[in-house]
GROMACS .gro file of C-alpha atoms in nm:
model
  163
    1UNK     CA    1  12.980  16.626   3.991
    2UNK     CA    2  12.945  16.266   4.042
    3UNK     CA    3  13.220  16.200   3.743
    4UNK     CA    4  13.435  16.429   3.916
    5UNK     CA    5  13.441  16.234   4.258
    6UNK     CA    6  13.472  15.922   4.057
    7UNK     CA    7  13.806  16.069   3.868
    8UNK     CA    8  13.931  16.167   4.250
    9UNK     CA    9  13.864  15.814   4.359
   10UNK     CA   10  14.037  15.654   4.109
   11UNK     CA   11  14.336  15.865   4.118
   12UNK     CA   12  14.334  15.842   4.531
   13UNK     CA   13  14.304  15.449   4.478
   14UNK     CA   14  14.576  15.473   4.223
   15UNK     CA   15  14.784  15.623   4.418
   16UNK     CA   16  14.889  15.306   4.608
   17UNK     CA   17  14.987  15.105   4.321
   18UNK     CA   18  15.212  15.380   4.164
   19UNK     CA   19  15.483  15.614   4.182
   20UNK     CA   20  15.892  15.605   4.256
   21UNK     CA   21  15.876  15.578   4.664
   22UNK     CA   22  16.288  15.584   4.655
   23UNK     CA   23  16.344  15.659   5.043
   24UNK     CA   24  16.476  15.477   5.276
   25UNK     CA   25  16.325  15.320   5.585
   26UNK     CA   26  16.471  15.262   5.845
   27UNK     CA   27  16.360  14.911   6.045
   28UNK     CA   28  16.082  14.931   6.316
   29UNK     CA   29  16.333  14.787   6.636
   30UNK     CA   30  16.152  14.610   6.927
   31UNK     CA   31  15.980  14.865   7.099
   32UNK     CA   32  15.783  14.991   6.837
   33UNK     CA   33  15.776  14.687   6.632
   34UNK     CA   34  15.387  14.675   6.441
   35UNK     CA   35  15.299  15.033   6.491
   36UNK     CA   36  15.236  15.218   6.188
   37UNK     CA   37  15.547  15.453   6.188
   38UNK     CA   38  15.916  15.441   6.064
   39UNK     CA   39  16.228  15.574   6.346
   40UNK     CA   40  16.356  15.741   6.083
   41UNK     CA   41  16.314  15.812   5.672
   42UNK     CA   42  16.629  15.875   5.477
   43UNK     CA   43  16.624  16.062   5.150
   44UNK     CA   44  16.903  16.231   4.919
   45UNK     CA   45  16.809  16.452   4.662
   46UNK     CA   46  16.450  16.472   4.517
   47UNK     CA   47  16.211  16.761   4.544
   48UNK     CA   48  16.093  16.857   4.868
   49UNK     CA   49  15.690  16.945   4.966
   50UNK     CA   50  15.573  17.072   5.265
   51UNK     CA   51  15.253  17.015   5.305
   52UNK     CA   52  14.990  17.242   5.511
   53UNK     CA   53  14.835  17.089   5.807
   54UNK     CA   54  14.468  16.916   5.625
   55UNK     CA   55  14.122  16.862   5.821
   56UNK     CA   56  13.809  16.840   5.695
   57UNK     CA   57  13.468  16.817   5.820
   58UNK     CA   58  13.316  16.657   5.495
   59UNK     CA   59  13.409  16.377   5.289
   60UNK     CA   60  13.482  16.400   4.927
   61UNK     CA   61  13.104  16.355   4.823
   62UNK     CA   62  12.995  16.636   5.091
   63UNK     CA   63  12.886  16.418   5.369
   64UNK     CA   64  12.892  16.573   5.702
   65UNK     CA   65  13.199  16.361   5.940
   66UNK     CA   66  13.158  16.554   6.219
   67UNK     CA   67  13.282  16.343   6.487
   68UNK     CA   68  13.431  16.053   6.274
   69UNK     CA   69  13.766  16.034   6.341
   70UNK     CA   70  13.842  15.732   6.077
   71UNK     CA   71  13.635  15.915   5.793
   72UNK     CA   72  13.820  16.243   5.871
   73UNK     CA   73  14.162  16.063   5.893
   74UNK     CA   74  14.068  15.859   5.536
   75UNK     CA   75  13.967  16.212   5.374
   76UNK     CA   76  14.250  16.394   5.527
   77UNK     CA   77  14.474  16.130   5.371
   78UNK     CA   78  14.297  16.157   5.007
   79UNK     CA   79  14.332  16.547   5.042
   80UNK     CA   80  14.694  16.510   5.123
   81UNK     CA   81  14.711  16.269   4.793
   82UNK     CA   82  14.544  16.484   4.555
   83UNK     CA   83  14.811  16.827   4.669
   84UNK     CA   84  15.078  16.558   4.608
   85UNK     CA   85  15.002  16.437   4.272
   86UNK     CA   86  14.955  16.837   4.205
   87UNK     CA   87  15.312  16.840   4.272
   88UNK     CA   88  15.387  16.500   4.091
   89UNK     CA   89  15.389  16.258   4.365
   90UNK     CA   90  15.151  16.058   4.582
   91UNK     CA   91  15.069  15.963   4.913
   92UNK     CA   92  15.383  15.686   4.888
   93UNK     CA   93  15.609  16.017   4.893
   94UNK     CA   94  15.580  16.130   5.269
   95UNK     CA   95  15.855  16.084   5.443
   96UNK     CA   96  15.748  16.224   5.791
   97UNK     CA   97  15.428  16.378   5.954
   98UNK     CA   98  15.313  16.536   6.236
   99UNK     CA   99  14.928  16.449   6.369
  100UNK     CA  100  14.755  16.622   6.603
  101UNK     CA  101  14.460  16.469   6.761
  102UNK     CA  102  14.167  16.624   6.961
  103UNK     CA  103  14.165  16.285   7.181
  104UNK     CA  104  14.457  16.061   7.277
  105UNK     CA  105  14.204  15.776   7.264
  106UNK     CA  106  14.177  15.844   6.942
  107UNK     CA  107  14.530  15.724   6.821
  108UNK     CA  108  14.459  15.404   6.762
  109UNK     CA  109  14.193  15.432   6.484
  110UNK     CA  110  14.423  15.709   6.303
  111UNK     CA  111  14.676  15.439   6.317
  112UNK     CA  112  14.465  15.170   6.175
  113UNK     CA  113  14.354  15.398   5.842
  114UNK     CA  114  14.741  15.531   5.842
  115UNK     CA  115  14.837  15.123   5.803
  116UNK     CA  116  14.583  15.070   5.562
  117UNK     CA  117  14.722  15.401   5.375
  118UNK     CA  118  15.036  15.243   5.360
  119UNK     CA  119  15.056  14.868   5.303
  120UNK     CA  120  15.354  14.812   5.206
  121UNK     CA  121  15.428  14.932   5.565
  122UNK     CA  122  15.646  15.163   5.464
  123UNK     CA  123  15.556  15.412   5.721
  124UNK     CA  124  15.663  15.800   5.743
  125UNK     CA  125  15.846  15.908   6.053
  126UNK     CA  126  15.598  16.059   6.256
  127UNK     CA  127  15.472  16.303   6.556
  128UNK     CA  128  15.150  16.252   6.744
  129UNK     CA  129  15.029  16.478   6.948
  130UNK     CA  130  14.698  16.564   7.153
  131UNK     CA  131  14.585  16.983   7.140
  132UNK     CA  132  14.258  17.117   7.317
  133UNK     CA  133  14.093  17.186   6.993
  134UNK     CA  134  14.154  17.244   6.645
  135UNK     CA  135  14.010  17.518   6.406
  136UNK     CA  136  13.658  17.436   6.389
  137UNK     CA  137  13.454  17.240   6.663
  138UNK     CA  138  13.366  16.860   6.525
  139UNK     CA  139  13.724  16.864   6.359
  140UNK     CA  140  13.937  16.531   6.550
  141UNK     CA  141  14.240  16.519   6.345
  142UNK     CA  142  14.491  16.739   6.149
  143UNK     CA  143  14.783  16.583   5.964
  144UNK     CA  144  15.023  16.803   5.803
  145UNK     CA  145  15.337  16.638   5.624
  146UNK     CA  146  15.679  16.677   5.403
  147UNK     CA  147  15.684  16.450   5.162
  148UNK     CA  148  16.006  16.399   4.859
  149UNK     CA  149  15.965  16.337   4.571
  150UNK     CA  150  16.226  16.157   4.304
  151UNK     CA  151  16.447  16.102   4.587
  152UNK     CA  152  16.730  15.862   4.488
  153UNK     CA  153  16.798  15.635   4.799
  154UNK     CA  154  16.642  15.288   4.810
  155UNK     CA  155  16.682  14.982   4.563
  156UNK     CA  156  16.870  14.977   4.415
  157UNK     CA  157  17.105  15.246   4.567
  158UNK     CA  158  17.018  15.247   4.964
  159UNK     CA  159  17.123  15.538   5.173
  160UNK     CA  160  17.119  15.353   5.530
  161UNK     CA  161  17.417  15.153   5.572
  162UNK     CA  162  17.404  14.819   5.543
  163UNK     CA  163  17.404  14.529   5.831
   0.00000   0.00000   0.00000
């Protein structure tokens, strides 16, 4: 069992350093310059996955997270990665998402883990939103996504016009 989180951990870390991420981005403009989302993603072609809306309560070894909203987010995110390389992508192939937190307060550390998620900073477009409760009690986030993948727009053929 231990072998098999390993193999998941490897491929989740992997995940950053590979894979065709061909959107395009459009440029964070003053007012929400540094946060961790793009206006706008621009994609032609590709393959299109919508993804179901992940939480979790446990982290990939089985630990309880009850509570932890930067452990859920960081398992949500490698649950999200391992349904995308299912489908031949990676986390790098989102192009927007839609997060719904239990606490508004809590935006700020699913922002942190989503910028550490995506260092190159290119960021999906994105939805926040604060709901009573989700499925099960303890559960503090709930990301569900469409990501594209072996879209054709970016270098060295952009889609956004050019300044």
């Amino acid at each position: 069992m231990k072998t098999l989180y390993t193999s998941l951990a490897a491929a989740w870390i992997m995940s950053f350093t590979t894979g065709a991420q061909a959107a395009d981005y459009m440029e964070q403009g003053e007012r929400i310059k540094g946060r961790s989302y793009s206006p706008a993603v621009v994609t032609e072609g590709g393959r299109i996955v919508w993804l179901a809306g992940e939480t979790t309560l446990t982290d990939l070894n089985g630990k309880d997270i009850k509570g932890d909203v930067e452990a859920q987010t960081r398992t949500i995110f490698a649950l999200l990665d391992q349904t995308l390389q299912r489908a031949g992508g990676s986390l790098k192939d989102i192009v927007t998402m839609t997060v719904y937190l239990t606490d508004p307060r809590n935006g700020a550390a699913f922002a942190k883990v989503r910028t550490e998620m995506f260092p190159d900073r290119k960021f999906p477009a994105s939805a926040q939103i604060t709901v009573s409760n989700l499925a099960v009690p303890g559960m503090l986030v709930e990301v569900q996504a469409t990501a594209v993948i072996g879209d054709k727009c970016g270098k060295p053929t952009p889609c956004l016009p050019v300044k």
